[in-house]
Coordinates of C-alpha atoms and ligand atoms in Angstrom, one line a residue:
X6 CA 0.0 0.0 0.0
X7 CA 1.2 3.5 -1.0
X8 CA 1.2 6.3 1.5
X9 CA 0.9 4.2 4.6
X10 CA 0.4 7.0 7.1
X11 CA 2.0 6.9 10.6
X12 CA -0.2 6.6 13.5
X13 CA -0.1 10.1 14.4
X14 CA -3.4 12.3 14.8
X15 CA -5.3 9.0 16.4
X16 CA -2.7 8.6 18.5
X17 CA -1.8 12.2 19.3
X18 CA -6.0 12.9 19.3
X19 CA -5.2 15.7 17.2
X20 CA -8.3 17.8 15.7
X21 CA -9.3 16.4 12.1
X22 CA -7.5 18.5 9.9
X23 CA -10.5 18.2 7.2
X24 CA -13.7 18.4 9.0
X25 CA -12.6 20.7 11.3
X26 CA -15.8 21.7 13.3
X27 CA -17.9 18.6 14.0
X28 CA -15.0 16.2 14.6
X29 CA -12.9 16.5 17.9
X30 CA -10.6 13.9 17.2
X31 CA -8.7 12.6 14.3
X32 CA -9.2 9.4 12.2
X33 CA -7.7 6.3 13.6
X34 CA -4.7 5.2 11.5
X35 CA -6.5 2.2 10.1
X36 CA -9.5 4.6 9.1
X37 CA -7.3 6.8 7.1
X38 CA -5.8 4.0 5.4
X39 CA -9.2 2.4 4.4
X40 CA -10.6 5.5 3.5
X41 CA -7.6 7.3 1.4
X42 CA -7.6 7.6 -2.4
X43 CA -4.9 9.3 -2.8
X44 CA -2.6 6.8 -3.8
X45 CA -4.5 6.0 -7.0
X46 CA -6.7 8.8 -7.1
X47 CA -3.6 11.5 -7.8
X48 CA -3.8 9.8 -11.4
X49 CA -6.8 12.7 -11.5
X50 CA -4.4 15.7 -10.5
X51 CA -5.1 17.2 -14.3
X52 CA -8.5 16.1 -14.3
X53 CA -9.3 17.9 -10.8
X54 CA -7.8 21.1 -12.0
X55 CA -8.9 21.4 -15.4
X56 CA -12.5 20.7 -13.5
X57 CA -11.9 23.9 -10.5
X58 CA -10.7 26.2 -12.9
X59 CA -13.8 25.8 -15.1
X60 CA -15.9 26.3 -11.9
X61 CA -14.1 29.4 -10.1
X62 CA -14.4 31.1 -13.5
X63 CA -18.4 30.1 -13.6
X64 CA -18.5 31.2 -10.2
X65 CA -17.6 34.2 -10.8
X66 CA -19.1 34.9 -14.4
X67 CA -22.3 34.2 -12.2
X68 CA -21.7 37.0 -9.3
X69 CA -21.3 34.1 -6.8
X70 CA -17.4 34.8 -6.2
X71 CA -15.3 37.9 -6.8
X72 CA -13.3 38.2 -10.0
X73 CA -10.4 38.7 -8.0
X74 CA -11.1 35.8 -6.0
X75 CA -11.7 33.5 -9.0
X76 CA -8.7 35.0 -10.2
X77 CA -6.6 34.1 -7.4
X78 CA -8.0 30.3 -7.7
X79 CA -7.1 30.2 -11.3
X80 CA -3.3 31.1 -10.8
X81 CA -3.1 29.2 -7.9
X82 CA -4.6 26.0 -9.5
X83 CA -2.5 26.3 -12.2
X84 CA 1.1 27.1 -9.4
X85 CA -0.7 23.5 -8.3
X86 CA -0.1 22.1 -11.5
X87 CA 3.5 22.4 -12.2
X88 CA 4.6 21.8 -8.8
X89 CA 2.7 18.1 -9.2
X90 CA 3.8 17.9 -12.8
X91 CA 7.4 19.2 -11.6
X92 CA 7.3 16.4 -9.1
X93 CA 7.4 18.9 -6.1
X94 CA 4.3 18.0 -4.8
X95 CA 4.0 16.6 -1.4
X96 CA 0.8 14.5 -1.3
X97 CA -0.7 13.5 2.2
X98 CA -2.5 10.8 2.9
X99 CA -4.0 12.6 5.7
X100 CA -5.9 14.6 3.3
X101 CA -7.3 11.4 1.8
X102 CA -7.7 12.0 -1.8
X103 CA -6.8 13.9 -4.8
X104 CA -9.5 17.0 -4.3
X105 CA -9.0 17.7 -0.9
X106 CA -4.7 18.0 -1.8
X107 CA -5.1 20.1 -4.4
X108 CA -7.2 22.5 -1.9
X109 CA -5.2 22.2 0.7
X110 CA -1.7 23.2 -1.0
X111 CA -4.4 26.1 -2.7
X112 CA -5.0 27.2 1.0
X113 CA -1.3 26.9 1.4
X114 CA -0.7 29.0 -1.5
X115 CA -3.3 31.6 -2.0
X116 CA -5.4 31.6 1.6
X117 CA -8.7 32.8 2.1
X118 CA -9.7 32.4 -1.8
X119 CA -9.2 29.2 -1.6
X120 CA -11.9 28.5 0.8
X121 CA -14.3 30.5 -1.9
X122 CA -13.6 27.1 -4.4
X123 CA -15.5 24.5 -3.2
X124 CA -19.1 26.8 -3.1
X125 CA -21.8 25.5 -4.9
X126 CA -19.8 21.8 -5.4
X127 CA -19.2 18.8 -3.5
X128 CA -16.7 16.1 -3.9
X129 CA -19.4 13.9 -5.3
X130 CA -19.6 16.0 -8.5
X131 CA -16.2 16.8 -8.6
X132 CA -14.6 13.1 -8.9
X133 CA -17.7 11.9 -11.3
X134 CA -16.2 14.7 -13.1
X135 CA -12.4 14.3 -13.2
X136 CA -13.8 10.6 -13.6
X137 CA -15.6 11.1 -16.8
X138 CA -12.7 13.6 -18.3
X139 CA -10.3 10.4 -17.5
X140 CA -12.1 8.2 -19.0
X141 CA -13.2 9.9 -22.0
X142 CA -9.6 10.6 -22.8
X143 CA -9.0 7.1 -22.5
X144 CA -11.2 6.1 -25.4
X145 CA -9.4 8.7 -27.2
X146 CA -6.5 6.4 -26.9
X147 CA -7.9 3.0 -27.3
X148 CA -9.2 4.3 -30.2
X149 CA -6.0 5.8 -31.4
X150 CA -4.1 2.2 -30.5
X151 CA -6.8 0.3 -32.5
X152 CA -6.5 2.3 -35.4
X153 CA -2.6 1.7 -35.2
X154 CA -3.2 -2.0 -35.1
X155 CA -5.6 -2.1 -38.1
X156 CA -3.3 -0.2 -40.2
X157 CA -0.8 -3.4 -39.6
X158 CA -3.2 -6.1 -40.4
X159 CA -4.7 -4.1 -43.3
X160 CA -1.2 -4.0 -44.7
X161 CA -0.6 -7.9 -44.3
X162 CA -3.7 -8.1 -45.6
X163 CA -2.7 -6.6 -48.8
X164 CA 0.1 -8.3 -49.2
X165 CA -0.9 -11.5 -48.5
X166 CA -4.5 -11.3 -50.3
X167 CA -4.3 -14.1 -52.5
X168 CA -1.8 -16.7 -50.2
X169 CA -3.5 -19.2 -49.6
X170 CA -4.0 -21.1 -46.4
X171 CA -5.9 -23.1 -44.5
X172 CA -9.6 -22.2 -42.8
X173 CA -10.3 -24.0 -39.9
X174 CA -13.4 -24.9 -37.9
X175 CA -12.7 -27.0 -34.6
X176 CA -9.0 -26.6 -35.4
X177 CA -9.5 -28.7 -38.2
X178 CA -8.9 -28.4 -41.9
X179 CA -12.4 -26.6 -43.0
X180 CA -11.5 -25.0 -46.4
X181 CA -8.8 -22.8 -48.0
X182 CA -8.9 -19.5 -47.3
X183 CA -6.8 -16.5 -47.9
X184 CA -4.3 -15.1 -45.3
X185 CA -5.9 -11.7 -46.1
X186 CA -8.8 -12.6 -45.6
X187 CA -7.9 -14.4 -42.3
X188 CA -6.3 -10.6 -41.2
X189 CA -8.9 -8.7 -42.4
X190 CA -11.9 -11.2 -39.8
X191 CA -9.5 -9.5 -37.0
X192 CA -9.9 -5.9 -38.8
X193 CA -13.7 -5.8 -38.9
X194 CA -13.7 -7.2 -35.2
X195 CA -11.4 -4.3 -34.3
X196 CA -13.5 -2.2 -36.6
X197 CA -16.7 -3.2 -34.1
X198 CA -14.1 -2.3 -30.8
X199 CA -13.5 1.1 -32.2
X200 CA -17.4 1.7 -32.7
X201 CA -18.0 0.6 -29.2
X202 CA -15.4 3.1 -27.6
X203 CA -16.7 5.7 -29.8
X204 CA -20.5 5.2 -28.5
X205 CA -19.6 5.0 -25.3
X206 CA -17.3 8.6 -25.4
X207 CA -20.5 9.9 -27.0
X208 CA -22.8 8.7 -23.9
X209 CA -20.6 9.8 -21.4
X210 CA -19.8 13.0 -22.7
X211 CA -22.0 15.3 -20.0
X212 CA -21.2 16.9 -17.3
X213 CA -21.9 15.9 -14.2
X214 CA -20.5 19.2 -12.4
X215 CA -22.7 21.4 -10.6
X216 CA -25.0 18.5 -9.2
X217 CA -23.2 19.0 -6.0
X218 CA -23.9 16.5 -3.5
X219 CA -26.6 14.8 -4.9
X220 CA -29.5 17.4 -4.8
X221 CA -28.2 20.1 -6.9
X222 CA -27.4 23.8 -5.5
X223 CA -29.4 27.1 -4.4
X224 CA -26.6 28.7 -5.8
X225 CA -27.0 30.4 -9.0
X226 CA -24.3 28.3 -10.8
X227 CA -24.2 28.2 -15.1
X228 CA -24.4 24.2 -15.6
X229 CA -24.1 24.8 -19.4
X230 CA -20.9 27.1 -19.0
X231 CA -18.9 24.9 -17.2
X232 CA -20.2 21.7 -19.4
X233 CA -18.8 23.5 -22.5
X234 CA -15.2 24.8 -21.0
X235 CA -14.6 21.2 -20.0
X236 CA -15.9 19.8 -23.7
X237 CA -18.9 18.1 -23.0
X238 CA -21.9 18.2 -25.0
X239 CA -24.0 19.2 -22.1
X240 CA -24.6 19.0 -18.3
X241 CA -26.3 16.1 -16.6
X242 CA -30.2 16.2 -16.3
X243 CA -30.2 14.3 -13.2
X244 CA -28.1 15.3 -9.8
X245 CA -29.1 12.2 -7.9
X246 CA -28.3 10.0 -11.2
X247 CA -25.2 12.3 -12.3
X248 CA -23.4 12.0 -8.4
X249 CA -24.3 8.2 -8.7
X250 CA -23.7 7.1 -12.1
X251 CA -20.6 5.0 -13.1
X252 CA -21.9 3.5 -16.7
X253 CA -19.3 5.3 -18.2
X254 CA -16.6 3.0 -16.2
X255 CA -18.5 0.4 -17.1
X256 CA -19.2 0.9 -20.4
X257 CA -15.3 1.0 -21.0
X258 CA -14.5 -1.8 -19.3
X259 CA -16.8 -3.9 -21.1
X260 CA -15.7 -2.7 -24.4
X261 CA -12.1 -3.0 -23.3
X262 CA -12.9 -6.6 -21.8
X263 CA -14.6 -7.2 -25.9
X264 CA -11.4 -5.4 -27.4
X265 CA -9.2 -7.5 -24.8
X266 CA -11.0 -10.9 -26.2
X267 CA -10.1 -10.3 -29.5
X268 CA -6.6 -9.0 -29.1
X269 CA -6.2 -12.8 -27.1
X270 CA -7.9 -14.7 -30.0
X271 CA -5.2 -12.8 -32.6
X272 CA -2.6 -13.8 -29.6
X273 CA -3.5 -17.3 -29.6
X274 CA -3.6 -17.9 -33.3
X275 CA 0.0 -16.6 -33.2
X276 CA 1.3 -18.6 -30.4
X277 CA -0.1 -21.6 -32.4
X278 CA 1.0 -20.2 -35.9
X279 CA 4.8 -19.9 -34.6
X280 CA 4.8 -22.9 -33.4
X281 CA 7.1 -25.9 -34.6
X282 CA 4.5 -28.0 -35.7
X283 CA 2.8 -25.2 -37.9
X284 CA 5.2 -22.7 -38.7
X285 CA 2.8 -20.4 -40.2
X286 CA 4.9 -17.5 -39.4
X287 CA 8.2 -16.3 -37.4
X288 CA 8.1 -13.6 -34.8
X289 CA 11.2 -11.2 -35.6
X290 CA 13.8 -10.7 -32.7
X291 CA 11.9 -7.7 -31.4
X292 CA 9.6 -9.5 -30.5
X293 CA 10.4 -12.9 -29.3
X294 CA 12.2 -14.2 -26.1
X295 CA 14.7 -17.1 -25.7
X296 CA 14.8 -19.9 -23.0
X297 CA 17.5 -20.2 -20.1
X298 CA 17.7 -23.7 -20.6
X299 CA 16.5 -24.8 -24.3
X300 CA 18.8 -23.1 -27.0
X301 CA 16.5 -23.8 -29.8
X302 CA 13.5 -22.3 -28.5
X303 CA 11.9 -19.1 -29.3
X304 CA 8.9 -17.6 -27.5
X305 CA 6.0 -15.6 -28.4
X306 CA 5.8 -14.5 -25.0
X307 CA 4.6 -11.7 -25.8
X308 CA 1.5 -13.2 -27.6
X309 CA 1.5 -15.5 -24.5
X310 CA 0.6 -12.3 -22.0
X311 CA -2.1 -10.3 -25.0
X312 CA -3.9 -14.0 -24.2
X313 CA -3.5 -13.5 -20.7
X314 CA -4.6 -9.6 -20.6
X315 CA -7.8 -10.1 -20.5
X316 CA -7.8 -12.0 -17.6
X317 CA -7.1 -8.7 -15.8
X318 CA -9.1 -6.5 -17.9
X319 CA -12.1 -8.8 -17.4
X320 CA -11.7 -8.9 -14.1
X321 CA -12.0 -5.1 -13.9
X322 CA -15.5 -5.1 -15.1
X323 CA -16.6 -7.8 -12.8
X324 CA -15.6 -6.3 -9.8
X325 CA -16.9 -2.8 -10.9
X326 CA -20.1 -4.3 -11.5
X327 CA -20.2 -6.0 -8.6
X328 CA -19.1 -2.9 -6.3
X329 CA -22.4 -0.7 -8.1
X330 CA -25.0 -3.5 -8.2
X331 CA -26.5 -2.9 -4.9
X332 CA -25.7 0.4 -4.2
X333 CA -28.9 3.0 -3.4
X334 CA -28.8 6.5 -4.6
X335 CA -26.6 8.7 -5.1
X336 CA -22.9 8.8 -4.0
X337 CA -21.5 6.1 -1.4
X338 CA -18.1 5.7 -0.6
X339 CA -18.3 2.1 -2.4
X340 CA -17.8 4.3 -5.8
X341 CA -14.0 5.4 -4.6
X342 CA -13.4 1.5 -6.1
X343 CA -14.1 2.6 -9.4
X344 CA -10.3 3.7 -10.0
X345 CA -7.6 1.0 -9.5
X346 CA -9.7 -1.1 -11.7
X347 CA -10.2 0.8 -14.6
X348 CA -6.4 2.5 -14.3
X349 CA -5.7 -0.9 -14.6
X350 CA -7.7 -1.9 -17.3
X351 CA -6.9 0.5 -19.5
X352 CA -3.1 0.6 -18.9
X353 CA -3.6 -3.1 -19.9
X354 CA -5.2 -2.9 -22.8
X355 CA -3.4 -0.1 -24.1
X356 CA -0.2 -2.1 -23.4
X357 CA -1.7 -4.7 -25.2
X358 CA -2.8 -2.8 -28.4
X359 CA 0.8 -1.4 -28.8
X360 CA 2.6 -5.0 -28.4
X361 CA 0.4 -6.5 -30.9
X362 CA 0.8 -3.9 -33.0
X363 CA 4.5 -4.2 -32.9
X364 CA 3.7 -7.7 -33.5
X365 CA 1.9 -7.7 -36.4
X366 CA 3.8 -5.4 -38.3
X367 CA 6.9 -7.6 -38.1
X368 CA 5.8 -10.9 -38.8
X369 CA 7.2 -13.3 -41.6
X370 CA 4.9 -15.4 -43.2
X371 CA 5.9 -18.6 -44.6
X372 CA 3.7 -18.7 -47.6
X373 CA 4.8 -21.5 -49.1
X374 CA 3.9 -23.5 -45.6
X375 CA 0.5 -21.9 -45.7
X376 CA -0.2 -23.2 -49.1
X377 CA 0.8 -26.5 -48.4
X378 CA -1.4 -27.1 -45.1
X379 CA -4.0 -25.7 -47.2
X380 CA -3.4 -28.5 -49.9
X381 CA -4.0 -31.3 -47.6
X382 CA -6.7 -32.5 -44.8
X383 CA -9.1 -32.6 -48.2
X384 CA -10.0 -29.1 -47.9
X385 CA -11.2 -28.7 -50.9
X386 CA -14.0 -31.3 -50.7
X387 CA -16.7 -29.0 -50.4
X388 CA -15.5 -27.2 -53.8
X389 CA -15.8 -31.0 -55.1
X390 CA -19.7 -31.5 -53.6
X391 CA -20.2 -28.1 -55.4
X392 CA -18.9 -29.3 -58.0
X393 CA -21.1 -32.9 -57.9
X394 CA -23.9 -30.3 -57.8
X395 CA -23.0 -28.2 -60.7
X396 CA -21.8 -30.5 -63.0
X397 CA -23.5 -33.7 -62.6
X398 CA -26.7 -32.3 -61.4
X399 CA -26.8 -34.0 -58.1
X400 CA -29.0 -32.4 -55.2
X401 CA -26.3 -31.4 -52.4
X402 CA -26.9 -33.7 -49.9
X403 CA -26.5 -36.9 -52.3
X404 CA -23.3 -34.9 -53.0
X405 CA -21.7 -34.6 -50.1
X406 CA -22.3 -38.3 -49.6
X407 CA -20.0 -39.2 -52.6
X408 CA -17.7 -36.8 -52.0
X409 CA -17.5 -38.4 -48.5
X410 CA -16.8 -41.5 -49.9
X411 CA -14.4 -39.9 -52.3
X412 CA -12.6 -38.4 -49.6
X413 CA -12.7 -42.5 -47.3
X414 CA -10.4 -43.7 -50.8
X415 CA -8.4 -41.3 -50.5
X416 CA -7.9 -41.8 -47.0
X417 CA -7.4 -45.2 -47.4
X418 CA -4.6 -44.9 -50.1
X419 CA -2.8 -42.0 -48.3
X420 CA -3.2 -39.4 -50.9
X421 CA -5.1 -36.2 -51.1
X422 CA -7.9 -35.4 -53.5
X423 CA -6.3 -34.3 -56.7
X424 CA -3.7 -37.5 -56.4
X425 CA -7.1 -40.2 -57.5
X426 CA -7.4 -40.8 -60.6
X427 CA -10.1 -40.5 -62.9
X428 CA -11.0 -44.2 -63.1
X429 CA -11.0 -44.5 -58.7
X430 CA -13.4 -41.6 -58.8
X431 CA -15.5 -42.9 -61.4
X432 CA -15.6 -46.1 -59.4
X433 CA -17.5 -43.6 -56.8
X434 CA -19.6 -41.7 -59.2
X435 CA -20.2 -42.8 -62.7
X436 CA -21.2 -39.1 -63.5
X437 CA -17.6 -37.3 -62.7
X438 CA -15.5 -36.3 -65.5
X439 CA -11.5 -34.5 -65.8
X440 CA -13.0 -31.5 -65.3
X441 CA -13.3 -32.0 -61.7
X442 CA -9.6 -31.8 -61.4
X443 CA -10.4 -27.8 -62.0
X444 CA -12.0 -27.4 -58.8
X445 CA -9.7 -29.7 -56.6
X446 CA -6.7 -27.3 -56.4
X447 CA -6.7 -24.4 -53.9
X448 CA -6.1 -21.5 -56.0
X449 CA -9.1 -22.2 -57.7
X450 CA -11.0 -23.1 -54.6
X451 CA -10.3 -19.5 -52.9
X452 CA -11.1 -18.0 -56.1
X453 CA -14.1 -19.6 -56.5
X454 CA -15.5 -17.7 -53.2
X455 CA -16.5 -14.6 -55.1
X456 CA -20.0 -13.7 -52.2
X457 CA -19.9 -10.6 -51.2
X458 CA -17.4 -10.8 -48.1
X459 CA -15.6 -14.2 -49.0
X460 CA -12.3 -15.0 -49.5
X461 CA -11.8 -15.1 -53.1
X462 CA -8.6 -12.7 -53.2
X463 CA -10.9 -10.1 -55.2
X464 CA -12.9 -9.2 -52.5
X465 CA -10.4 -9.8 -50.2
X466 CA -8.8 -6.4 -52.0
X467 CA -12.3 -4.8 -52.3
X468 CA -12.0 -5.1 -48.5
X469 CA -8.8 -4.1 -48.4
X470 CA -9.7 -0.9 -50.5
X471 CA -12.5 -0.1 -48.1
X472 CA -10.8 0.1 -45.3
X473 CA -7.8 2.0 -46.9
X474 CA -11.1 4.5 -46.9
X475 CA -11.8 4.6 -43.7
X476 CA -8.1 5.3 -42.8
X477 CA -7.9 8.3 -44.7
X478 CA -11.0 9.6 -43.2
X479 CA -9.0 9.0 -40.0
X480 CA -6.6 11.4 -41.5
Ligands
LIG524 N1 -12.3 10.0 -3.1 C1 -13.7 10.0 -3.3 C2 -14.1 9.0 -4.4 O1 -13.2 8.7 -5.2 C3 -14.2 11.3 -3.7 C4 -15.6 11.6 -3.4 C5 -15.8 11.6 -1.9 N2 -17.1 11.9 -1.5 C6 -17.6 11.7 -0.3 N3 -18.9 12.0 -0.1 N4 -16.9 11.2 0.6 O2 -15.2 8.5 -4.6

């Protein structure tokens, strides 16, 4: 635990240096460490700031403070901010969390206008704002991180939009399929992530400052004004719901914990595609790891921990959901749990994005590996069926039956499909001809898959193309 504070004002029965009036005593030393955010919470310092600046100057557009007051606040706030980004800042546990240091050192710094802040506000509106800025910055970067990592699969995509390599269902042989295609599955999943982060910045984008405690204020306060010098696209309509409300936490952490599920599917496709047995592709230097004991070996460790990620990030969202399930309106101390988790969750995931990213952009494909597990397991015996139905007329299900037992003589010599012969097919089907040697290779197979969306290398780079116009639009 950061901060552990020294038994001092229980001990010493020192008067509360926060509540001042109603308390006599100080908290006990076990109190102050349950109850202090500080530790985490400083993460906010900007947040807090940005947040009291835009309310001493509303304060005082409104009549409700002096101009030279708000004025004082202002430049003292911003003093605040260097010394904490300077690393002169001496946080105190004492004063539990990340509002009540920054007010204090203001006291410190500026005196009686300090005491002028906190009118009209309580902390209850203040972290659910500082909250919300976080937060809403953070999908800033998620999405900047996903956009990084669809540029590299969109560009292995292209390059690779006619290799041809195995589909699987179960893990097993399915059909041929092309690697682009296979990159660009993971770039309309990522697609979806970014859509969620943006929908969820868009829903969370008002401002909850101003609802003071829960009830609101008898103040004369300009909701609106502050709502638009912090960027949002309005203020709260609720106090009660506005002092109580952490969907935007949530909402992040469950499209992180989505994002975080696909980024370990990607992972776990590599770890299997480096392997010995596959050899798929090679993971450069930069991003592999060697064993202390086994000279041969190289890692993907790094796709082993993306797998792993979500483990933490999911977690995240479970406990935050579990900490606001039960709690009644508005604002209880429960709510202070919000932080670790989703500090956590989004260093994680951003960690994550970057990693794969790195990843991705300097793998090695083996094509030629590719194409060959693509040429065997019979993965071309639904382009045969098709071809049973096409050619020869038969209704499908009669032709999956003789390509099934097409597939059994095959089997039982050893071979793959295009190694029978005419003759041992005809033996199956009096009806097939050398034409059917057409469909049998892979090439052909992938090309075959011309439906809007399949992997025929064509729409493959009609994909490709689309996306390349979405990225611009990025600029
Ligand atoms: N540190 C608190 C939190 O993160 C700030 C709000 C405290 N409000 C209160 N009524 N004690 O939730």
């Amino acid at each position: 635990m950061t901060d552990r504070p020294a038994p001092t004002d229980a001990a010493t029965g020192a008067a509360n240096s926060m509540w001042g009036g109603r308390f006599a005593a100080g908290p006990d030393a076990i109190m102050e460490a349950i109850n202090a955010s500080i530790g985490f919470d400083r993460r906010l310092y900007a947040q807090d700031i940005r947040g009291s600046r835009a309310h001493a100057a509303m304060l005082a557009a409104q009549g409700i403070i002096s101009d030279s007051d708000a004025r004082a606040i202002g430049e003292g706030l911003l003093t605040v901010l260097s010394e904490i980004e300077g690393g002169a800042f001496r946080f105190q546990t004492a004063l539990e969390d990340i509002h009540m240091n920054v007010e204090a050192r203001l006291k410190a710094l500026i005196g009686e206008p300090a005491g002028r802040l906190h009118t009209a506000r309580s902390r209850n509106d203040q972290v659910a704002t500082d909250f919300r800025l976080w937060v809403r910055d953070q999908c800033d970067a998620a999405v900047g991180g996903l956009r990084a990592l669809i540029g590299a699969l969109v560009a292995q995509a292209e390059a690779g939009a006619d290799w041809v390599m195995p589909g699987f269902t179960h893990l097993q042989t399915a059909q041929p399929v092309t690697w682009g295609h296979h990159m660009m599955a993971y770039v309309e999943m990522l697609g979806r992530d970014i859509g969620r982060f943006t929908d969820a910045r868009a829903r969370m984008n008002e401002s909850p400052l101003g609802s003071a405690a829960l009830a609101g204020t008898g103040f004369p306060i300009d909701r609106h004004a502050t709502a638009a010098a912090l960027g949002f696209d309005r203020p709260t309509a609720n106090s009660l719901d506005a002092v109580s409300d952490r969907d935007f936490a949530l909402e992040f952490l469950s499209a992180a914990a989505i994002c975080a599920t696909h980024l370990s599917r990607l992972a776990e496709e590599l770890v299997i595609w480096s392997s010995a047995q596959f050899r798929f592709v090679a993971l450069s230097d930069r991003w592999s790891t060697g064993s202390s004991i086994m000279p041969q070996k190289r890692n993907p460790d790094a796709a082993e921990l993306i797998r792993a990620k979500i483990g933490r990030i999911l977690g995240a969202a479970v406990a935050l959901f579990t900490v606001m399930k039960g709690l009644p309106l508005a604002y209880s101390k429960d709510m202070q749990e919000d932080k670790e988790q989703v500090f956590d969750a989004a260093d994680t995931l951003m960690l994550a994005l970057a990693a794969m990213t790195g990843m991705i952009g300097d793998l090695t494909v083996n094509r030629d590996r590719l194409e060959a597990a693509a040429s065997s397991g019979f993965s071309t015996a639904t382009d045969l069926a098709d071809w049973l139905v096409r050619a020869a007329g038969l209704p499908f299900r009669d032709a999956h039956h003789v390509t099934g037992s097409l597939v059994a003589a095959a089997e039982a010599r050893g071979v793959d499909l295009p190694d029978l012969t005419l003759a041992e097919m005809q033996a199956v089907h009096p009806a097939i001809t050398d034409a059917v040697f057409g469909v049998l290779g892979v090439h052909n197979s992938v090309a075959s898959r011309q439906s809007y969306g399949g992997t025929a290398p064509d729409q493959v780079r009609a994909q490709v193309a689309r996306w390349r116009g979405i990225m611009e639009s990025w600029g």
